[in-house]
Coordinates of C-alpha atoms in Angstrom, one line a residue:
M1 CA 130.9 119.7 117.4
S2 CA 131.3 118.4 120.9
D3 CA 131.1 121.7 122.7
V4 CA 127.6 122.5 121.4
I5 CA 124.7 121.6 123.7
I6 CA 121.3 120.9 122.2
R7 CA 118.6 121.9 124.7
T8 CA 115.0 123.1 124.9
A9 CA 114.7 126.8 124.4
T10 CA 113.4 129.1 127.1
V11 CA 111.7 132.5 126.8
D12 CA 115.1 134.1 127.6
D13 CA 116.4 132.6 124.3
A14 CA 113.6 134.2 122.2
S15 CA 115.6 137.3 121.1
A16 CA 118.6 135.2 120.0
I17 CA 116.3 132.8 118.1
H18 CA 114.4 135.7 116.5
A19 CA 117.8 137.2 115.4
L20 CA 118.9 134.0 113.8
I21 CA 115.5 133.6 112.0
D22 CA 115.4 137.3 110.9
A23 CA 119.0 137.1 109.5
N24 CA 118.0 134.2 107.3
R25 CA 114.6 135.6 106.4
T26 CA 116.3 138.6 104.8
A27 CA 118.4 136.2 102.8
G28 CA 115.2 134.5 101.6
H29 CA 115.6 131.2 103.4
L30 CA 113.0 131.4 106.1
L31 CA 109.5 132.8 106.6
P32 CA 109.2 135.7 108.9
R33 CA 108.5 135.2 112.6
D34 CA 107.8 138.0 115.0
L35 CA 109.4 138.1 118.4
A36 CA 106.1 137.7 120.2
N37 CA 105.4 134.5 118.3
V38 CA 108.9 133.2 119.1
R39 CA 108.4 134.0 122.8
R40 CA 105.0 132.2 122.9
R41 CA 106.5 129.2 121.1
A42 CA 109.9 129.1 122.9
G43 CA 109.3 125.7 124.5
A44 CA 108.7 124.1 121.1
F45 CA 112.2 125.2 120.0
V46 CA 115.4 123.4 120.5
V47 CA 118.6 125.5 120.5
A48 CA 122.2 124.8 119.9
D49 CA 124.1 126.5 122.8
F50 CA 127.8 127.1 122.3
D51 CA 129.5 128.8 125.3
G52 CA 126.2 130.4 126.4
Q53 CA 125.4 131.7 123.0
V54 CA 122.5 130.4 120.9
V55 CA 124.1 129.4 117.6
G56 CA 121.3 127.4 116.1
C57 CA 117.6 126.7 116.5
A58 CA 114.7 124.7 115.2
E59 CA 111.0 124.3 116.1
L60 CA 108.8 121.2 116.3
A61 CA 105.4 122.4 115.3
P62 CA 102.4 120.0 115.4
L63 CA 100.2 120.2 112.3
S64 CA 97.9 117.4 113.4
P65 CA 97.8 114.6 116.0
L66 CA 100.0 112.5 113.6
V67 CA 102.1 115.1 111.7
A68 CA 104.7 117.5 113.0
E69 CA 106.8 120.0 111.1
I70 CA 110.4 121.1 111.6
R71 CA 110.3 124.9 111.3
S72 CA 112.8 127.7 111.5
L73 CA 115.9 125.5 111.2
V74 CA 118.9 127.8 111.2
V75 CA 122.5 127.7 112.3
A76 CA 124.9 130.6 112.6
P77 CA 127.0 131.0 109.5
D78 CA 130.3 130.3 111.2
L79 CA 129.1 126.9 112.5
R80 CA 127.4 125.6 109.3
G81 CA 128.9 122.3 108.2
A82 CA 129.8 121.3 111.7
G83 CA 126.9 119.0 112.3
V84 CA 124.8 121.4 114.4
A85 CA 121.8 121.3 112.1
T86 CA 122.0 117.5 112.0
D87 CA 122.0 117.4 115.8
L88 CA 119.0 119.8 116.0
V89 CA 117.0 117.7 113.5
A90 CA 117.9 114.5 115.3
E91 CA 116.6 115.9 118.6
L92 CA 113.4 117.1 117.0
R93 CA 113.0 113.7 115.4
R94 CA 113.4 112.0 118.8
R95 CA 110.9 114.3 120.4
A96 CA 108.4 113.8 117.5
D97 CA 108.8 110.0 117.8
T98 CA 108.4 110.1 121.6
T99 CA 105.3 112.3 121.4
G100 CA 103.7 109.8 119.0
F101 CA 103.8 111.5 115.7
D102 CA 103.8 109.3 112.7
T103 CA 105.3 111.7 110.2
L104 CA 107.8 114.6 110.4
C105 CA 107.9 117.1 107.6
A106 CA 109.9 120.1 106.5
F107 CA 109.5 122.7 103.8
T108 CA 112.8 123.9 102.3
H109 CA 114.3 125.7 99.3
D110 CA 117.3 123.4 99.3
A111 CA 116.3 119.7 99.8
R112 CA 119.9 118.3 100.0
F113 CA 120.2 118.6 103.8
F114 CA 116.9 116.9 104.5
V115 CA 117.6 114.1 101.9
R116 CA 120.8 113.4 103.9
Q117 CA 118.6 113.1 107.0
N118 CA 116.5 110.4 105.2
F119 CA 113.6 112.7 104.3
S120 CA 111.9 112.2 100.9
I121 CA 110.7 114.9 98.5
V122 CA 107.0 114.6 98.0
P123 CA 104.2 116.6 96.3
H124 CA 102.9 119.4 98.6
L125 CA 99.5 117.8 98.5
W126 CA 100.9 114.9 100.5
V127 CA 101.0 117.2 103.5
P128 CA 97.5 118.6 103.5
Q129 CA 97.8 119.7 107.1
K130 CA 100.6 122.2 106.2
I131 CA 98.6 123.4 103.2
A132 CA 95.5 124.1 105.2
K133 CA 97.4 125.7 108.1
D134 CA 100.1 127.8 106.5
C135 CA 100.2 127.5 102.7
A136 CA 96.7 128.4 101.5
P137 CA 96.7 131.8 103.2
C138 CA 100.3 132.6 102.2
P139 CA 100.7 135.2 99.3
L140 CA 103.3 132.9 97.7
F141 CA 101.0 129.8 97.7
R142 CA 101.7 127.6 94.7
R143 CA 104.7 129.6 93.7
C144 CA 107.0 129.6 96.8
G145 CA 109.6 127.2 95.3
Q146 CA 109.9 125.2 98.5
H147 CA 110.2 121.4 98.5
A148 CA 107.9 119.4 100.7
M149 CA 110.0 116.8 102.6
V150 CA 108.6 114.0 104.8
L151 CA 110.1 111.3 107.0
S152 CA 108.0 108.4 108.4
L153 CA 108.7 107.8 112.1
R154 CA 107.0 104.4 112.0
A155 CA 108.1 101.3 110.2
T156 CA 104.5 101.0 109.2
S157 CA 102.2 103.9 109.8
R158 CA 99.2 103.1 112.0
H159 CA 97.0 104.1 109.1
A160 CA 98.9 102.4 106.2
V161 CA 97.2 99.0 106.8
A162 CA 93.7 100.5 107.1
D163 CA 94.1 102.1 103.7
V164 CA 94.8 98.8 101.9
P165 CA 91.7 97.1 100.5
Q166 CA 91.1 93.8 102.2
H167 CA 90.9 92.0 98.8
A168 CA 94.3 93.3 97.6
A169 CA 96.6 90.6 96.3
V170 CA 100.0 90.4 98.0
A171 CA 102.9 89.7 95.6

């Protein structure tokens, strides 16, 4: 949608971001976020702005120096299917890559969108940073029904070569 501007959120956007998240939380699609948390984290969000209205949002949340997560991705119902979510994810991917993260992850109940963005479904244990930070203390741990999704931002991760034994045969 050409009239939508993807930009960094400001504290002034926090109420609109919170309203989008809360509307989708009650539908069971997002985890709850309180308004104070959204205000504190406003600069980590990107928003889709349509005629001065926030119609979509997503947060880039570092989990470690090498792994960042896309959180709270939501688009207003009347603009779903118009490419707004794709634009938000593309901007967070660009920011994660520029910042030096090797891996971008997301946790979702419906993996189809992220698969179309070239993410892969992986076992939750492949994202131990997320488990340690958010999953282990969650009351739904091990029964949340979310898919762990990852996207490598490097052709060859900086750590992939170091993990291969030196005596390994190359086919």
